[in-house]
């Protein structure tokens, strides 16, 4: 990696990341975030993550599955956040592989609501 | 006061207002992949560092932090900009920036979550601080019990070096800064900044008298700026969005947001971040979803073992540094333990004193011996052997310990005793005068009994009693022999007919 020496170079990386996520949305790629902090891991989020990484391609769903830190819903671990192209992110709690299966089949495929949906209760700052 | 924009937006979206969380320190937690630096950059990471270095005005940056009103999130609430200014002042061949990631408060996991979810924000803010005060070295002091945070920090540091955000000549400015990790063994007292510094120096983790403050003479005798993880995590947004933006959130003297680890008897246990000035009621009932099993709220402990409890009387108090102190508690690092009608406040005080006795480093007498005596008095009261004189003794000894201890641990350890004594005096009196524990917690003071009217003789209790204290034929009323009963509570749990009660 070449060291970044200017704010412009930094900005280019940022812009290219934004571009990539835009393209993913246009190509209909689903984004799935799995909260894999200590709390999530302790309640089995690793198997949820592995299940998603394995099953989504098997079921021919193009998705980007990310490991993230804590989403803050300790009472509902393992938690995942699913962003369908063009839709608001949806958080689901208590996602064991069985529920992950439901989420894939019903929410991701058909856009139907499934059990375990957690309404997002926060705003976050964005850095310009 | 809530952030106006947030409220307005929420109104527009669903009509639900108030108590919305606003994530500043947690902005990237759960959003980015913490092991992918470009994901962090995609959310604006390192842009604040680039800006600060391009501006080339460390004093101006310090002024921005000052004007923002940011105060230390590690517990004390010291103005961060002022601390940076004090650390910038001395001339020295070497200075240090230390990140306090010790997080010893039982039940707290705010700092761990930030480090696991967004390590780059801390690295970036440390470099900014280094530039402002003239330090080229940063140290993160983290407890070895946080292996995942440590691993993600290692990865982040490596990636930051590769990208040129750590190391020599950052952003072509000529400024050099690098970060190393130091590990703690998980002693609460090592979170106190002087003890932390001694621990990093390879000495015993014992506090020393201030002054000298670390900003004059800290790690290896050099000027050292110590800040908490969450404090650092708030810095990049302030740089990018401006002091006025940050200062517009919160209360008069407490600006911005605070992360809390909501725990205890609350429905939605979790990690939250709210604007300063949000009320306890909003936190507990709106964000936290109220108490478990519909029980009545009794108290909430903030500030962990150094803090105190707040009661229903404080539900509508806006949470900020000064209001919490006025209410006999403190902000602390952000642990918030919610208690319901089944919690005995004397036992709660005893729990925290037990922790303090374990964690006192033993250097000064009032803390080492005084806390032990406080614990013994509480133990005596929970056994029903306490007297009214003991309550006075508790109170007086607490004041002596606070006044005469060397470090913040001893100076604050009696707070749980003082605040429960103040807020729940009736409960202490019930233990002392009537030898009763109103919450039904203190074993020596309760009896498990069977209400004959409710007992159907199903034998569930008798079969589950580990010491065969329960007698009675099938379909006959059962009876507990108090001489044998060890008060384990198994019968109460097993009885489906509410026939077993605590008396
Ligand atoms: C007994 C004791 C334990 C402490 N533990 C911590 C801790 O775990 N984390 C922390 O950041 N500060 C802790 N502090 C406060 C630190 O001494 C120091 O004030 C703080 O790290 C400064 O950072 P801030 O100004 O950003 O809050 C503790 C203080 C005392 C007296
Ligand atoms: S479980 Fe309850 S109802 Fe059954 S025998 Fe025991 S006390 Fe009676
Ligand atoms: S409390 Fe425990 S020991 Fe006592 S009667 Fe019930 S089951 Fe037996
Ligand atoms: S700490 Fe992250 S959900 Fe519990």
mmCIF file of N, CA and C and ligand atoms in Angstrom, chain B residues 71-78 80 83 100-105 111 188-194 210 226-229 231 306 333 407-409, ligand 1:
data_model
loop_
_atom_site.group_PDB
_atom_site.id
_atom_site.type_symbol
_atom_site.label_atom_id
_atom_site.label_comp_id
_atom_site.label_asym_id
_atom_site.label_seq_id
_atom_site.Cartn_x
_atom_site.Cartn_y
_atom_site.Cartn_z
ATOM 1 N N UNK B 71 -16.033 17.055 27.758
ATOM 2 C CA UNK B 71 -15.439 16.730 29.059
ATOM 3 C C UNK B 71 -15.106 15.248 29.099
ATOM 4 N N UNK B 72 -14.110 14.906 29.911
ATOM 5 C CA UNK B 72 -13.609 13.530 29.951
ATOM 6 C C UNK B 72 -14.696 12.518 30.240
ATOM 7 N N UNK B 73 -14.750 11.473 29.447
ATOM 8 C CA UNK B 73 -15.780 10.457 29.608
ATOM 9 C C UNK B 73 -15.335 9.308 30.512
ATOM 10 N N UNK B 74 -14.122 9.408 31.058
ATOM 11 C CA UNK B 74 -13.613 8.333 31.915
ATOM 12 C C UNK B 74 -14.159 8.394 33.335
ATOM 13 N N UNK B 75 -14.882 9.434 33.648
ATOM 14 C CA UNK B 75 -15.486 9.495 34.974
ATOM 15 C C UNK B 75 -15.442 10.887 35.575
ATOM 16 N N UNK B 76 -14.298 11.513 35.519
ATOM 17 C CA UNK B 76 -14.114 12.777 36.216
ATOM 18 C C UNK B 76 -14.778 13.965 35.543
ATOM 19 N N UNK B 77 -14.905 13.914 34.233
ATOM 20 C CA UNK B 77 -15.547 15.015 33.525
ATOM 21 C C UNK B 77 -14.675 16.250 33.397
ATOM 22 N N UNK B 78 -13.373 16.062 33.434
ATOM 23 C CA UNK B 78 -12.460 17.199 33.284
ATOM 24 C C UNK B 78 -12.498 17.715 31.846
ATOM 25 N N UNK B 80 -11.682 18.463 28.334
ATOM 26 C CA UNK B 80 -10.634 17.840 27.530
ATOM 27 C C UNK B 80 -9.711 18.874 26.895
ATOM 28 N N UNK B 83 -7.276 20.075 29.377
ATOM 29 C CA UNK B 83 -6.235 19.075 29.632
ATOM 30 C C UNK B 83 -5.177 19.106 28.527
ATOM 31 N N UNK B 100 -6.772 5.558 27.927
ATOM 32 C CA UNK B 100 -7.164 4.728 29.054
ATOM 33 C C UNK B 100 -8.296 3.781 28.625
ATOM 34 N N UNK B 101 -7.915 2.530 28.397
ATOM 35 C CA UNK B 101 -8.907 1.522 28.001
ATOM 36 C C UNK B 101 -8.964 0.434 29.060
ATOM 37 N N UNK B 102 -8.847 0.866 30.318
ATOM 38 C CA UNK B 102 -8.813 -0.127 31.392
ATOM 39 C C UNK B 102 -10.223 -0.627 31.724
ATOM 40 N N UNK B 103 -11.146 0.288 31.703
ATOM 41 C CA UNK B 103 -12.576 -0.038 31.924
ATOM 42 C C UNK B 103 -12.826 -1.105 32.991
ATOM 43 N N UNK B 104 -12.627 -0.698 34.247
ATOM 44 C CA UNK B 104 -12.737 -1.678 35.316
ATOM 45 C C UNK B 104 -14.071 -1.703 36.024
ATOM 46 N N UNK B 105 -14.924 -0.764 35.715
ATOM 47 C CA UNK B 105 -16.216 -0.631 36.364
ATOM 48 C C UNK B 105 -17.081 -1.863 36.051
ATOM 49 N N UNK B 111 -16.295 1.175 26.421
ATOM 50 C CA UNK B 111 -15.004 1.349 25.765
ATOM 51 C C UNK B 111 -14.644 0.120 24.934
ATOM 52 N N UNK B 188 -8.998 -2.768 39.003
ATOM 53 C CA UNK B 188 -9.818 -1.554 38.891
ATOM 54 C C UNK B 188 -8.967 -0.305 39.121
ATOM 55 N N UNK B 189 -8.076 -0.369 40.102
ATOM 56 C CA UNK B 189 -7.306 0.811 40.472
ATOM 57 C C UNK B 189 -6.365 1.237 39.340
ATOM 58 N N UNK B 190 -6.011 0.327 38.470
ATOM 59 C CA UNK B 190 -5.112 0.669 37.357
ATOM 60 C C UNK B 190 -5.796 1.561 36.323
ATOM 61 N N UNK B 191 -7.099 1.784 36.469
ATOM 62 C CA UNK B 191 -7.773 2.753 35.617
ATOM 63 C C UNK B 191 -7.525 4.179 36.087
ATOM 64 N N UNK B 192 -7.112 4.322 37.334
ATOM 65 C CA UNK B 192 -6.771 5.651 37.862
ATOM 66 C C UNK B 192 -5.474 6.060 37.181
ATOM 67 N N UNK B 193 -5.418 7.281 36.707
ATOM 68 C CA UNK B 193 -4.346 7.598 35.756
ATOM 69 C C UNK B 193 -2.927 7.479 36.298
ATOM 70 N N UNK B 194 -2.706 7.833 37.560
ATOM 71 C CA UNK B 194 -1.324 7.701 38.043
ATOM 72 C C UNK B 194 -0.961 6.223 38.229
ATOM 73 N N UNK B 210 -1.447 13.549 43.447
ATOM 74 C CA UNK B 210 -1.393 14.602 42.427
ATOM 75 C C UNK B 210 -1.520 15.929 43.151
ATOM 76 N N UNK B 226 -3.578 11.873 29.417
ATOM 77 C CA UNK B 226 -4.392 10.651 29.523
ATOM 78 C C UNK B 226 -5.845 10.983 29.224
ATOM 79 N N UNK B 227 -6.403 10.285 28.266
ATOM 80 C CA UNK B 227 -7.838 10.411 28.004
ATOM 81 C C UNK B 227 -8.471 9.043 27.841
ATOM 82 N N UNK B 228 -9.752 9.040 28.073
ATOM 83 C CA UNK B 228 -10.548 7.828 27.967
ATOM 84 C C UNK B 228 -10.889 7.530 26.495
ATOM 85 N N UNK B 229 -11.197 6.276 26.218
ATOM 86 C CA UNK B 229 -11.542 5.822 24.867
ATOM 87 C C UNK B 229 -12.677 6.642 24.249
ATOM 88 N N UNK B 231 -13.804 9.541 25.151
ATOM 89 C CA UNK B 231 -13.401 10.937 24.963
ATOM 90 C C UNK B 231 -12.732 11.076 23.595
ATOM 91 N N UNK B 306 -18.076 3.698 42.294
ATOM 92 C CA UNK B 306 -17.747 5.042 42.764
ATOM 93 C C UNK B 306 -18.977 5.929 42.811
ATOM 94 N N UNK B 333 -18.098 6.199 34.318
ATOM 95 C CA UNK B 333 -17.735 5.931 32.935
ATOM 96 C C UNK B 333 -18.958 5.574 32.106
ATOM 97 N N UNK B 407 -6.483 8.225 46.610
ATOM 98 C CA UNK B 407 -6.910 8.323 45.211
ATOM 99 C C UNK B 407 -8.426 8.277 45.085
ATOM 100 N N UNK B 408 -8.871 8.433 43.870
ATOM 101 C CA UNK B 408 -10.293 8.463 43.580
ATOM 102 C C UNK B 408 -11.023 7.208 43.997
ATOM 103 N N UNK B 409 -10.322 6.084 44.075
ATOM 104 C CA UNK B 409 -11.015 4.847 44.458
ATOM 105 C C UNK B 409 -11.564 4.985 45.875
HETATM 106 C C1 LIG C 1 -10.359 4.000 40.837
HETATM 107 C C2 LIG C 1 -10.409 4.690 39.511
HETATM 108 C C3 LIG C 1 -10.634 3.958 38.365
HETATM 109 C C4 LIG C 1 -10.665 4.573 37.123
HETATM 110 N N1 LIG C 1 -10.888 3.792 36.027
HETATM 111 C C5 LIG C 1 -10.916 4.391 34.822
HETATM 112 C C6 LIG C 1 -11.131 3.612 33.655
HETATM 113 O O1 LIG C 1 -11.314 2.393 33.726
HETATM 114 N N2 LIG C 1 -11.145 4.224 32.449
HETATM 115 C C7 LIG C 1 -10.951 5.584 32.333
HETATM 116 O O2 LIG C 1 -10.938 6.095 31.232
HETATM 117 N N3 LIG C 1 -10.755 6.344 33.422
HETATM 118 C C8 LIG C 1 -10.720 5.785 34.648
HETATM 119 N N4 LIG C 1 -10.499 6.570 35.743
HETATM 120 C C9 LIG C 1 -10.280 8.024 35.548
HETATM 121 C C10 LIG C 1 -8.829 8.284 35.199
HETATM 122 O O3 LIG C 1 -8.084 8.477 36.375
HETATM 123 C C11 LIG C 1 -8.670 9.540 34.350
HETATM 124 O O4 LIG C 1 -9.291 10.576 35.001
HETATM 125 C C12 LIG C 1 -9.254 9.418 32.969
HETATM 126 O O5 LIG C 1 -8.729 8.324 32.289
HETATM 127 C C13 LIG C 1 -8.970 10.679 32.208
HETATM 128 O O6 LIG C 1 -9.565 10.635 30.931
HETATM 129 P P1 LIG C 1 -10.788 11.569 30.536
HETATM 130 O O7 LIG C 1 -10.458 12.964 30.989
HETATM 131 O O8 LIG C 1 -10.845 11.450 29.061
HETATM 132 O O9 LIG C 1 -11.968 11.037 31.225
HETATM 133 C C14 LIG C 1 -10.477 5.969 37.014
HETATM 134 C C15 LIG C 1 -10.271 6.713 38.173
HETATM 135 C C16 LIG C 1 -10.247 6.096 39.408
HETATM 136 C C17 LIG C 1 -10.012 6.936 40.617
#
